[in-house]
Backbone as a printed PyTorch tensor [residue, N CA C, xyz], in Angstrom:
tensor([[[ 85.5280, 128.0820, 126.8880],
         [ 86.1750, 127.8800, 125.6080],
         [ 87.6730, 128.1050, 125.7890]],

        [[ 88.3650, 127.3480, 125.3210],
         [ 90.0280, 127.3030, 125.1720],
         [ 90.8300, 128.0050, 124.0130]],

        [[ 91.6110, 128.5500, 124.4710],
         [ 92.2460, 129.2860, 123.3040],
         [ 93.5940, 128.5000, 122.8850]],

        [[ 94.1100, 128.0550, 123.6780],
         [ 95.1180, 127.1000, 123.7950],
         [ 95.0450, 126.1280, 123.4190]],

        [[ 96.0720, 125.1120, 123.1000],
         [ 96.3470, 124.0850, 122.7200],
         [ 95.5510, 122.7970, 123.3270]],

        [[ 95.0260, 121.5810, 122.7220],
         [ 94.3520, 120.3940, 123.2050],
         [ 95.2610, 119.8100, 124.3640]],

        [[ 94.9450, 118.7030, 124.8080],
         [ 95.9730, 117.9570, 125.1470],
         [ 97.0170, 117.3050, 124.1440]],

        [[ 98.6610, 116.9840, 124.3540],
         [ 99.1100, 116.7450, 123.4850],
         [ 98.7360, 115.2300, 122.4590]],

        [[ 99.0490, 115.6470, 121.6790],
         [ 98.4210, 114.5240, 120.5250],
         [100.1560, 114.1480, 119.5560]],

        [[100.6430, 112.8910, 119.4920],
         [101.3920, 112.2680, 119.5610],
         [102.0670, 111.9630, 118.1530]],

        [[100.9970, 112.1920, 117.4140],
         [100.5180, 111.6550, 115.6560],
         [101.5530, 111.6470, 115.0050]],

        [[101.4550, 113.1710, 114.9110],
         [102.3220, 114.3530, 114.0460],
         [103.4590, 113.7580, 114.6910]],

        [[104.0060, 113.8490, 115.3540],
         [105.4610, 113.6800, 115.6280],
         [105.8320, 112.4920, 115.6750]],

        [[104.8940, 111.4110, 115.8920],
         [105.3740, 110.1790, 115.5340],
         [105.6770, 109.8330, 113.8530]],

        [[104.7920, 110.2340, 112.8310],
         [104.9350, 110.5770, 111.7800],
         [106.3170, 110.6450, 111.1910]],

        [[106.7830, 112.1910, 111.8740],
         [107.8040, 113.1140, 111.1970],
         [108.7310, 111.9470, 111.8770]],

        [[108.9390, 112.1990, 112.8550],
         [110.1790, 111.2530, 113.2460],
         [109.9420, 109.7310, 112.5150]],

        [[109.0330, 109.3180, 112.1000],
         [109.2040, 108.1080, 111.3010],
         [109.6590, 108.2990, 109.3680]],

        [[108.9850, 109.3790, 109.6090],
         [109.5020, 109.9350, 108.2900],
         [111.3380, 110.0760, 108.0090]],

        [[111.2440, 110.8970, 109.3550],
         [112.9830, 111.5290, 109.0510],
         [113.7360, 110.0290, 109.0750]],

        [[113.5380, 108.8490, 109.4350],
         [114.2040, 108.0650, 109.7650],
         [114.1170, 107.0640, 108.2200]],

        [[113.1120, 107.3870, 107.2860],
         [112.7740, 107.2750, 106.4760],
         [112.1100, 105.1340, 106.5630]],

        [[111.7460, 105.3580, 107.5920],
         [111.1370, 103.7280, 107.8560],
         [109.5830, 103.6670, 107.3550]],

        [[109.0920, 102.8590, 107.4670],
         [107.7810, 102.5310, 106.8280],
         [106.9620, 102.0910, 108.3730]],

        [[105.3960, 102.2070, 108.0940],
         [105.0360, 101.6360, 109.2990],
         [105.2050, 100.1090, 109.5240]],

        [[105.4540,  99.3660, 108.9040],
         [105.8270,  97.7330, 108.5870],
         [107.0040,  97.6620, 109.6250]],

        [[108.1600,  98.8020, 109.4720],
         [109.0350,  98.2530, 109.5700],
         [109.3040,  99.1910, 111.3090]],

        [[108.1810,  99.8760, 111.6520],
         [107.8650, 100.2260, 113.1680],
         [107.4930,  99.4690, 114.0530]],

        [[106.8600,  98.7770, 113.3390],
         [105.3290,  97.8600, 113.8930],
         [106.6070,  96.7850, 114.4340]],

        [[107.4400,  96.0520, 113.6090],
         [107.8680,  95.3060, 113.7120],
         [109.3440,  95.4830, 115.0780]],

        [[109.5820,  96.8370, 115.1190],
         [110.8940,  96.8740, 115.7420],
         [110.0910,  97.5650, 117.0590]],

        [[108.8410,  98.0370, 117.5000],
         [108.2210,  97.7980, 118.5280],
         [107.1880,  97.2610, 118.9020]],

        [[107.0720,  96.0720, 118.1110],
         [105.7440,  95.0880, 118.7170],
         [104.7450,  95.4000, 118.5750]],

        [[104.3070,  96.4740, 118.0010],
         [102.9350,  96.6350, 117.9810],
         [102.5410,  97.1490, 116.5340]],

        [[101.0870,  96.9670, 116.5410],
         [100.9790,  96.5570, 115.2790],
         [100.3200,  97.9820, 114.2270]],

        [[100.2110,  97.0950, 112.8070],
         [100.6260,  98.4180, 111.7130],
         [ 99.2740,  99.1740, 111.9170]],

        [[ 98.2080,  98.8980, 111.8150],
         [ 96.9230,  99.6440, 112.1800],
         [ 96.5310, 100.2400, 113.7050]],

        [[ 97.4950,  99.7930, 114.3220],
         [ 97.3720, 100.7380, 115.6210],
         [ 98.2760, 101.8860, 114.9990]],

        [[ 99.3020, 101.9350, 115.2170],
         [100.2320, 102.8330, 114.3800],
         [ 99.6940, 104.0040, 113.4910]],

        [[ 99.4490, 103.3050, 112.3080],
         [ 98.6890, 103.9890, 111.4410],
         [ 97.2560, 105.2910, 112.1590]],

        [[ 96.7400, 104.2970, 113.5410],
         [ 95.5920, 104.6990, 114.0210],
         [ 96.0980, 106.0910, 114.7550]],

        [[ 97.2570, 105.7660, 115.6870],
         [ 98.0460, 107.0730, 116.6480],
         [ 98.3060, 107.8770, 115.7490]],

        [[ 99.1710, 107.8880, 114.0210],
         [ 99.7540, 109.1860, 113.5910],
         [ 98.2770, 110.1330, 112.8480]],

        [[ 97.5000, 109.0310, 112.6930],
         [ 96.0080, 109.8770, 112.4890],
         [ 95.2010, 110.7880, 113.5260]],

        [[ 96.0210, 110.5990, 114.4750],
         [ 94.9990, 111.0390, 116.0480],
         [ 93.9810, 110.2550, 116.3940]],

        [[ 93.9670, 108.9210, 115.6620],
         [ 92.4500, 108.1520, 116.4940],
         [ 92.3960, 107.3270, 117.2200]],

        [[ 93.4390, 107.4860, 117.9180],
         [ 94.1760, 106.1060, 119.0190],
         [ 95.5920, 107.2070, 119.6030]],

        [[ 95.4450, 107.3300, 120.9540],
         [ 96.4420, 107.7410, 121.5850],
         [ 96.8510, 106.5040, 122.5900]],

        [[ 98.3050, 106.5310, 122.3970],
         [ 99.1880, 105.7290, 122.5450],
         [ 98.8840, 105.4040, 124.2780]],

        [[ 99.4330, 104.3010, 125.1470],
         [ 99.3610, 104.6470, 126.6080],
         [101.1990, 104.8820, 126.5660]],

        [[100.8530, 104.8640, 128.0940],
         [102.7340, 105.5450, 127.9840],
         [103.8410, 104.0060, 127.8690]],

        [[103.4530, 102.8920, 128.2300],
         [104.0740, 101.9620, 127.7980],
         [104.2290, 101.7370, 126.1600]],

        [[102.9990, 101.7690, 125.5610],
         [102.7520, 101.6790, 124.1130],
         [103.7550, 103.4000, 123.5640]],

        [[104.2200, 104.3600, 123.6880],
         [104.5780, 105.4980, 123.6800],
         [106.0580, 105.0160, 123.9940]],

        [[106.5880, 104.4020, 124.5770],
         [107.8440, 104.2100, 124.7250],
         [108.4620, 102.9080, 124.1920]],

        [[107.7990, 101.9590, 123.6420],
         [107.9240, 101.2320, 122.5640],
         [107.9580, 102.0080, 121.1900]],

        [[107.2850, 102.6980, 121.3380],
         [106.9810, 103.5940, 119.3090],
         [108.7080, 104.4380, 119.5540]],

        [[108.7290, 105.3120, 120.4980],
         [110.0190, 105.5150, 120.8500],
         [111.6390, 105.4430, 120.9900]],

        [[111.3250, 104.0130, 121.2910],
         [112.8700, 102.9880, 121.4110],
         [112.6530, 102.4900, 119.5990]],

        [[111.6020, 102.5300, 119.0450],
         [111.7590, 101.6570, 117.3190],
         [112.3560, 103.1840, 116.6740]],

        [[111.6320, 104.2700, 117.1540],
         [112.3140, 105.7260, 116.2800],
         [113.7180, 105.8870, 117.0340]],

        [[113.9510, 105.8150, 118.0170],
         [115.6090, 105.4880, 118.2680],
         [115.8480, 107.4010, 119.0150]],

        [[114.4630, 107.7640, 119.9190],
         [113.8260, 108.5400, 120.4300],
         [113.7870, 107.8600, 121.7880]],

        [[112.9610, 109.2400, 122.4630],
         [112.5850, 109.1640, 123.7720],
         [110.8440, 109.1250, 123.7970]],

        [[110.1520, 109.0090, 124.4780],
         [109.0020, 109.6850, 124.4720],
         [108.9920, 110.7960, 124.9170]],

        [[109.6910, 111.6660, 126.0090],
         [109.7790, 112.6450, 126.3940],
         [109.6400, 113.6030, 125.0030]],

        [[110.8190, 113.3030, 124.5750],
         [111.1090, 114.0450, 123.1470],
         [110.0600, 113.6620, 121.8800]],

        [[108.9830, 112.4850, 121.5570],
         [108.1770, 112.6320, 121.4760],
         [106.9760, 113.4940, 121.8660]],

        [[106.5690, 113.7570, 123.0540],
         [106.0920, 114.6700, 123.9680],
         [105.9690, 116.6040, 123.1970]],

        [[107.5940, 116.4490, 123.4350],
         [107.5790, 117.6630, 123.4120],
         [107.4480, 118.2670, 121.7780]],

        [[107.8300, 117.4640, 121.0840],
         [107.5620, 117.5660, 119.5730],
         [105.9720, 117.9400, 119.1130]],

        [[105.4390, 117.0330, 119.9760],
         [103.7260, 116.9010, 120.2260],
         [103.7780, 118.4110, 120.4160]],

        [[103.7790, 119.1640, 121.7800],
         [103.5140, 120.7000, 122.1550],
         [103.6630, 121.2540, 120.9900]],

        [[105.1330, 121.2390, 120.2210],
         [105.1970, 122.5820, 119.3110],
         [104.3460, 122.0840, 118.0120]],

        [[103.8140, 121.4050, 117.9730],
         [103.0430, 120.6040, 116.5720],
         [101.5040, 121.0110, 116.9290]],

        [[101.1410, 122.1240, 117.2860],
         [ 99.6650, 122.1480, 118.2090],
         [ 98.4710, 121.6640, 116.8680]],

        [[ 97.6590, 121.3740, 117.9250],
         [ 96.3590, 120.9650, 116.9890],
         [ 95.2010, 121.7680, 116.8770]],

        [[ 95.5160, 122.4760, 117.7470],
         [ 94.3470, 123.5380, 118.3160],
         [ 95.3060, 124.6990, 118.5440]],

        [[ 95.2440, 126.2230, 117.4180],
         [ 95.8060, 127.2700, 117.8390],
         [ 95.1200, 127.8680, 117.1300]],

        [[ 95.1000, 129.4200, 118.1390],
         [ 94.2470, 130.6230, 117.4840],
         [ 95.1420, 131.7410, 117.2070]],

        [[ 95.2800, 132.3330, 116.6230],
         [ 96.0480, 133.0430, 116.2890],
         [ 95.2180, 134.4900, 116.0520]],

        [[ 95.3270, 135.6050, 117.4330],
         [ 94.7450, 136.5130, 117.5420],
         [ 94.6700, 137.8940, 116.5120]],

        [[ 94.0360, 138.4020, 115.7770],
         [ 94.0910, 139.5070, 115.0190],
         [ 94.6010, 140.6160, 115.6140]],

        [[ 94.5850, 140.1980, 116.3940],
         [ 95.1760, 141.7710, 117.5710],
         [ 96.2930, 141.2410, 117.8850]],

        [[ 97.6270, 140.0860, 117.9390],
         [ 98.7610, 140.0660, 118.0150],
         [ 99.4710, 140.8370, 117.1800]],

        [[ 99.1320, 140.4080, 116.0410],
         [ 99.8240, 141.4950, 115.5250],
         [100.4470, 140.5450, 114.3630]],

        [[101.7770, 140.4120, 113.8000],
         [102.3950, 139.1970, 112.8390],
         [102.4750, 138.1170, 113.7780]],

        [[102.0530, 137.0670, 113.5990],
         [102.7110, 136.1160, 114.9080],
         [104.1190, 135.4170, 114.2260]],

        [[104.7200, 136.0490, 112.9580],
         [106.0590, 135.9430, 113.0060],
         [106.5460, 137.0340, 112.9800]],

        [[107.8120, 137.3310, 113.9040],
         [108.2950, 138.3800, 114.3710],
         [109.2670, 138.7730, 112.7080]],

        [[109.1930, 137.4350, 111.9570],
         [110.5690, 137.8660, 111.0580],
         [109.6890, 137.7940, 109.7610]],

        [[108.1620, 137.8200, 110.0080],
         [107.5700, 138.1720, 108.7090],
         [107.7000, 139.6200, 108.2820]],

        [[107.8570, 139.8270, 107.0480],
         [107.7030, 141.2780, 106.3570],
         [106.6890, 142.2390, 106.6270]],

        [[107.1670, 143.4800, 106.6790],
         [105.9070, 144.4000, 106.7440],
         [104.7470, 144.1810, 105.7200]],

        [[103.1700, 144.3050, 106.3730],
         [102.0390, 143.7860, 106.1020],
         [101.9200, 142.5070, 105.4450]],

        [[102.5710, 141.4820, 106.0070],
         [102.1630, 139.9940, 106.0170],
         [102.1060, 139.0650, 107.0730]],

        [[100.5800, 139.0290, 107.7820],
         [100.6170, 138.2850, 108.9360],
         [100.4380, 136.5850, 108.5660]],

        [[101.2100, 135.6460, 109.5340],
         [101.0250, 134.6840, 109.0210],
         [ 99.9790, 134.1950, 110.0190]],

        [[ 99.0910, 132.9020, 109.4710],
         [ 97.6930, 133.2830, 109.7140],
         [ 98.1630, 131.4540, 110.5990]],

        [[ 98.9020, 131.0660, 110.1930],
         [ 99.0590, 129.5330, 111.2880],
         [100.6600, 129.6860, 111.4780]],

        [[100.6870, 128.9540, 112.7350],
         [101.9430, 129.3500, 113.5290],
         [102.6100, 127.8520, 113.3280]],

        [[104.1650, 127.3500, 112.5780],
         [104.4360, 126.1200, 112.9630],
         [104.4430, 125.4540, 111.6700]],

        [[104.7300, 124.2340, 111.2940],
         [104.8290, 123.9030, 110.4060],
         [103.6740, 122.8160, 109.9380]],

        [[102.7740, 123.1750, 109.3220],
         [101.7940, 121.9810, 109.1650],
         [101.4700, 121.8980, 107.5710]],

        [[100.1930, 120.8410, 107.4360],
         [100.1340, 120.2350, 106.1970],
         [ 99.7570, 121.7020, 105.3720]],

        [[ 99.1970, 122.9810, 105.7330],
         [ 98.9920, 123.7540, 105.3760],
         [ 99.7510, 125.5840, 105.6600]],

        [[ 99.9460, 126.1850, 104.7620],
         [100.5090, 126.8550, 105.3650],
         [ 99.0750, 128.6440, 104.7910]],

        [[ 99.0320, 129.7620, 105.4620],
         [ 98.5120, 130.6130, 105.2220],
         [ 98.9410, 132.1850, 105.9310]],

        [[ 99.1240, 133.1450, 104.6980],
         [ 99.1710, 134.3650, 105.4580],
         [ 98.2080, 134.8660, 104.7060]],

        [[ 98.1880, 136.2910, 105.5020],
         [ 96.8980, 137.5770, 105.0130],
         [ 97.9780, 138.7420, 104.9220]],

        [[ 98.0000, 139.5790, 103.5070],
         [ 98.9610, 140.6440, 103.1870],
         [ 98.2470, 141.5710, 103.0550]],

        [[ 98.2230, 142.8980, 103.7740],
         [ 97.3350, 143.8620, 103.9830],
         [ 98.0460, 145.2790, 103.0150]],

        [[ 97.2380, 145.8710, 102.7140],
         [ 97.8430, 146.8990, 101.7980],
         [ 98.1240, 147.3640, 100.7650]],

        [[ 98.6460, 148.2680, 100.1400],
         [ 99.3300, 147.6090,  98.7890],
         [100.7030, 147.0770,  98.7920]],

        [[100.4500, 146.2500,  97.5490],
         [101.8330, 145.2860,  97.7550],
         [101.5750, 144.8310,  96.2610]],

        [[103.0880, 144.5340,  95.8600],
         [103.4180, 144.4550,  94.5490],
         [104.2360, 143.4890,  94.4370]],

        [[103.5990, 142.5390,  93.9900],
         [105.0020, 141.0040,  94.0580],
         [105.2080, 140.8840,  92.6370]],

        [[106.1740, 141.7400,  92.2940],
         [106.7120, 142.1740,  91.3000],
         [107.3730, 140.6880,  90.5130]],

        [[107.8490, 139.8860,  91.0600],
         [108.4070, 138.4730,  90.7760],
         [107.4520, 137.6560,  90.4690]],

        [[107.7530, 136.4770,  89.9110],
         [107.2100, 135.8330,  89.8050],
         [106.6310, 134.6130,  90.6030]],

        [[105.5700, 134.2250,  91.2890],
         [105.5690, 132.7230,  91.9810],
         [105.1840, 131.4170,  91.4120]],

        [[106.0560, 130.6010,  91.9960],
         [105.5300, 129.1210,  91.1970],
         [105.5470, 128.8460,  92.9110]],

        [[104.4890, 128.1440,  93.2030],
         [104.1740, 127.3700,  94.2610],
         [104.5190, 125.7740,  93.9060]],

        [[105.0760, 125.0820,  94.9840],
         [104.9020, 123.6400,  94.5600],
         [103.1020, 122.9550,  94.4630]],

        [[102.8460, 123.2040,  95.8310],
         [101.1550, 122.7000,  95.5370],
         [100.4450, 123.9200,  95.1550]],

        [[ 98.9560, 123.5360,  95.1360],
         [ 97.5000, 124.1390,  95.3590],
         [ 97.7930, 125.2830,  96.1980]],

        [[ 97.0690, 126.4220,  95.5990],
         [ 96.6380, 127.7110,  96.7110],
         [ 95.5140, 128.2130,  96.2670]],

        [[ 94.8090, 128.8640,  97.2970],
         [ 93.8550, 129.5170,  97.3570],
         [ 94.1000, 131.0620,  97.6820]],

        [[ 93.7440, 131.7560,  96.6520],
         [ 93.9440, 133.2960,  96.9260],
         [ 92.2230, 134.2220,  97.0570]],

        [[ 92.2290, 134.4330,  98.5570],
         [ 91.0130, 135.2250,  98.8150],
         [ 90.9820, 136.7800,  99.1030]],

        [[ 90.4170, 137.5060,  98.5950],
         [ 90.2700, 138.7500,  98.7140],
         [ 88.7640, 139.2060,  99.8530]],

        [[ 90.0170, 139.9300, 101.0660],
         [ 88.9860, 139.8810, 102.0790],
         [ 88.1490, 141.4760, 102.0470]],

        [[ 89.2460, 141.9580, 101.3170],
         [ 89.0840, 143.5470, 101.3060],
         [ 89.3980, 144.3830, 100.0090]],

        [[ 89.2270, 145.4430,  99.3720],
         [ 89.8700, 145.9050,  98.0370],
         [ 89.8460, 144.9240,  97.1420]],

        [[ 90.7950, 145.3340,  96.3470],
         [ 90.8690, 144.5120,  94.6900],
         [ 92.1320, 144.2180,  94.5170]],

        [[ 92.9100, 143.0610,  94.0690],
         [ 93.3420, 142.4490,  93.3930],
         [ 93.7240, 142.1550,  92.2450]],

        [[ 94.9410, 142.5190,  91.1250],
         [ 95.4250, 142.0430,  90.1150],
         [ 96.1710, 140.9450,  89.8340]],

        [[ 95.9530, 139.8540,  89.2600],
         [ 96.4670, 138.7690,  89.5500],
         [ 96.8470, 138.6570,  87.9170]],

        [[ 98.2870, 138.0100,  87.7560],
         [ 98.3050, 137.3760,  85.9550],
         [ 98.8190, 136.0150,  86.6340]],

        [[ 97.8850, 134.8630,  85.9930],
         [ 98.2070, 133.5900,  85.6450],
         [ 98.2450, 133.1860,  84.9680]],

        [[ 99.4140, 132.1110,  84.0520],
         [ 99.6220, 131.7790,  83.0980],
         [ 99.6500, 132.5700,  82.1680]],

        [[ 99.7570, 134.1140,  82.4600],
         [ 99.9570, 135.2620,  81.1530],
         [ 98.6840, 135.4510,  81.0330]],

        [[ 97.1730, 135.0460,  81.5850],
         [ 96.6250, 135.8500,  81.6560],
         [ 96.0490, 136.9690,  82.8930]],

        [[ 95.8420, 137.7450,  82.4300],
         [ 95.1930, 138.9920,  83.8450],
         [ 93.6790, 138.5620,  84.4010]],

        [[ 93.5300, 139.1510,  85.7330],
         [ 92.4340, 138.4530,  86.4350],
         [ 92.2870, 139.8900,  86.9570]],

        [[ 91.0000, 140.2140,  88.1020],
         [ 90.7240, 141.6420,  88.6090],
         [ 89.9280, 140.6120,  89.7150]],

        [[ 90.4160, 140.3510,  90.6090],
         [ 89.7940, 139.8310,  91.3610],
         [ 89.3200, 140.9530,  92.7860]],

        [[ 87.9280, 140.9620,  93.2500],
         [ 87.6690, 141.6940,  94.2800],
         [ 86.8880, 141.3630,  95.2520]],

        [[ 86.4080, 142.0070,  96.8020],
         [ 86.1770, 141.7750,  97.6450],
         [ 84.8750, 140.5320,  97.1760]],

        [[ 85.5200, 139.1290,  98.2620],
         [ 84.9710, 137.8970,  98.2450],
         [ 85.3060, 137.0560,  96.8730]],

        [[ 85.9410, 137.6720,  96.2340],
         [ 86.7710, 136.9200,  95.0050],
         [ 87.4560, 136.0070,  95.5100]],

        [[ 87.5530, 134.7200,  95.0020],
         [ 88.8280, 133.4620,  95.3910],
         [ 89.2030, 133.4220,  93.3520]],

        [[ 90.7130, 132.4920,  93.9480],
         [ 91.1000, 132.3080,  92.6690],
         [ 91.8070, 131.2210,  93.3020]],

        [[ 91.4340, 129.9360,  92.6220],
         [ 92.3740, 128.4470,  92.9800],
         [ 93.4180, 128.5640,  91.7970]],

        [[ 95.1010, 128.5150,  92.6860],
         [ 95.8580, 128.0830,  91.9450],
         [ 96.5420, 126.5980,  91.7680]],

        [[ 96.1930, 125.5910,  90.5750],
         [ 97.1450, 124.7150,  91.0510],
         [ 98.9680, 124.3990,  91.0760]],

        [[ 99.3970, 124.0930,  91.9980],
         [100.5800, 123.8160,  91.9270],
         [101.4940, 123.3320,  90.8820]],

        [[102.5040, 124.2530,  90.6930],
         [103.1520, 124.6830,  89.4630],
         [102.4170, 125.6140,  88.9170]],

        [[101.5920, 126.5110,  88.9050],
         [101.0420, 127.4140,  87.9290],
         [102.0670, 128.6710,  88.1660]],

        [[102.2170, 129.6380,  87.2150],
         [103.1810, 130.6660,  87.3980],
         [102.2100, 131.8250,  87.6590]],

        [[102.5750, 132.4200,  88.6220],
         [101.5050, 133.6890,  88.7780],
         [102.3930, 134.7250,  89.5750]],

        [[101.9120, 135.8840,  89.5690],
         [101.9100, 137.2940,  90.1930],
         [100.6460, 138.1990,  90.7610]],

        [[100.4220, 138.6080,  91.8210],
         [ 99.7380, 139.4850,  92.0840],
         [100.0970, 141.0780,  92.4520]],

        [[ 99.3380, 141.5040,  92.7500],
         [ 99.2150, 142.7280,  92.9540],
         [ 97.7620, 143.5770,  93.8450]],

        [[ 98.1310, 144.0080,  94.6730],
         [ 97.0560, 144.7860,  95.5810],
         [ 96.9100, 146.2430,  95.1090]],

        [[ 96.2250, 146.9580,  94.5270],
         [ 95.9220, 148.0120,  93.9060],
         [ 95.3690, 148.6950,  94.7750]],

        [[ 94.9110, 148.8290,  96.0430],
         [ 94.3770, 149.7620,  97.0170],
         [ 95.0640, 149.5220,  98.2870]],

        [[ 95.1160, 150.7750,  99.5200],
         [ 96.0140, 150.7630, 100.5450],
         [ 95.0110, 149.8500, 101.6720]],

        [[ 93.7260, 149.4280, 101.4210],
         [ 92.8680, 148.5480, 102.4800],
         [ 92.5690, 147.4040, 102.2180]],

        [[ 93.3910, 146.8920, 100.8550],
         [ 93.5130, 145.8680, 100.5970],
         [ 93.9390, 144.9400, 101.2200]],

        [[ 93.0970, 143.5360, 101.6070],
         [ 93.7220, 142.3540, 102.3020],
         [ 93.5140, 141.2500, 101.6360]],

        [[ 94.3980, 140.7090, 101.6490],
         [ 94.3720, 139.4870, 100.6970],
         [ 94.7720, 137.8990, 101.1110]],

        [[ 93.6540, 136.9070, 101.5130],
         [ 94.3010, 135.6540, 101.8760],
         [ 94.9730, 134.7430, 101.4350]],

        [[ 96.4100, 134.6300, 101.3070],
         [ 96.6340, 133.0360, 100.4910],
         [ 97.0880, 132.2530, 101.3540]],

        [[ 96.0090, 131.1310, 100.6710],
         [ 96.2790, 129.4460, 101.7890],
         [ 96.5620, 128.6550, 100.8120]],

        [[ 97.4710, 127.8960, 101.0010],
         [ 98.4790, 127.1780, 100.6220],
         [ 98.6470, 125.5050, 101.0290]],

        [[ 98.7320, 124.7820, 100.5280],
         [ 98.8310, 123.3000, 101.1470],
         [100.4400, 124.0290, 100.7980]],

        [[101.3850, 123.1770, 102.3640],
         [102.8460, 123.2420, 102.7110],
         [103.2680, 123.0690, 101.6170]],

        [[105.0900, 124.1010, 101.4640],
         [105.6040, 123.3770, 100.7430],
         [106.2030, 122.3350, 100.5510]],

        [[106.4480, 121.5350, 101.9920],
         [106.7890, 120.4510, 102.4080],
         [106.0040, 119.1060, 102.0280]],

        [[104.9890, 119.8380, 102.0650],
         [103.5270, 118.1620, 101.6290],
         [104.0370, 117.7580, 100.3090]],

        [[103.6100, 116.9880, 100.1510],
         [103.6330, 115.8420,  99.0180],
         [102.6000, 116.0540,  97.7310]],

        [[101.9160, 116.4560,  97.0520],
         [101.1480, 116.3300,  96.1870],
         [100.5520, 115.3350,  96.0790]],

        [[ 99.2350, 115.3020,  95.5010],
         [ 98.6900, 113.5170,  95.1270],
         [ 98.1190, 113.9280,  94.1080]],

        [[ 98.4690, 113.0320,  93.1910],
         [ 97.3000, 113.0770,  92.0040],
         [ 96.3510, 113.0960,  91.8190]],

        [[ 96.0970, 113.5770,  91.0920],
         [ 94.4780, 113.7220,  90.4900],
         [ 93.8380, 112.5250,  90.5540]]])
């Protein structure tokens, strides 16, 4: 079993870099020859590129493949993130480990303890708040919640909320679609 990363997978970074460039796949397809459902097929992961086809997608993003490549590594598809590291961000706050490393469609930490998020949060998307341990005070939308061990509470994006951890063995999961993602309608 692997703890590490797959082989690199191309998708994601063909994506973003098509994104940042703000082009369409129409207008990829067209400035490297190849076509919109292959395209479409590589940033899904269900078609990996060969390295000729990889340096065509490349020269249309106005890229390297190399630098494709390496975009691929830090974009992993496969990461574990050990309970025994410890925060795997060095510049996260005391008792908040973040639970995925990197920037993806999802984002999640686990806040251990008590903790008092005295402020208010508006998330852009959807979250999921799980209680792995202790109890939980949550007000949404002005009303109060008591959520406890194996409690979830779905928030949708834009909702105004606050929590609160009321015991010191309290752990609490929130997973989050990015704030970067896009929303889709209902």
């Amino acid at each position: 079993m692997h703890d590490d990363k797959e082989s690199p997978r191309v998708g994601a970074a063909v994506r973003r870099r098509r994104r940042a460039l703000s082009l369409t796949l129409a207008a990829v397809a067209e400035r490297s020859g190849l076509s919109v459902p292959f395209l479409s097929q590589i940033e899904n992961e269900r078609a990996r590129p060969s390295t000729r086809s990889l340096e065509c997608i490349a020269e249309a993003l106005k890229t390297t493949a190399v630098e494709l490549l390496d975009a691929a590594d830090t974009a992993r598809t496969v990461d574990v993130v050990r309970a025994a590291s410890g925060a795997a961000d060095p510049a996260a706050p005391p008792g908040v480990r973040p639970l995925v490393r990197g920037e993806h469609q999802l984002h999640a930490d686990e806040f251990t303890g008590e903790h008092d998020a005295g402020r208010e949060i508006v998330l852009r998307n959807d979250a999921l708040l799980y209680v792995a341990d202790g109890t939980v005070e949550v007000e949404a939308e002005g009303r109060a919640y008591r959520l406890e061990r194996g409690d979830t509470m779905h928030l949708s994006g834009g909702v105004r909320h606050r929590w609160r951890a009321s015991a010191p063995e309290t752990r609490l999961l929130v997973v989050a679609v990015a704030p970067h993602m896009e929303a889709s309608a209902p």
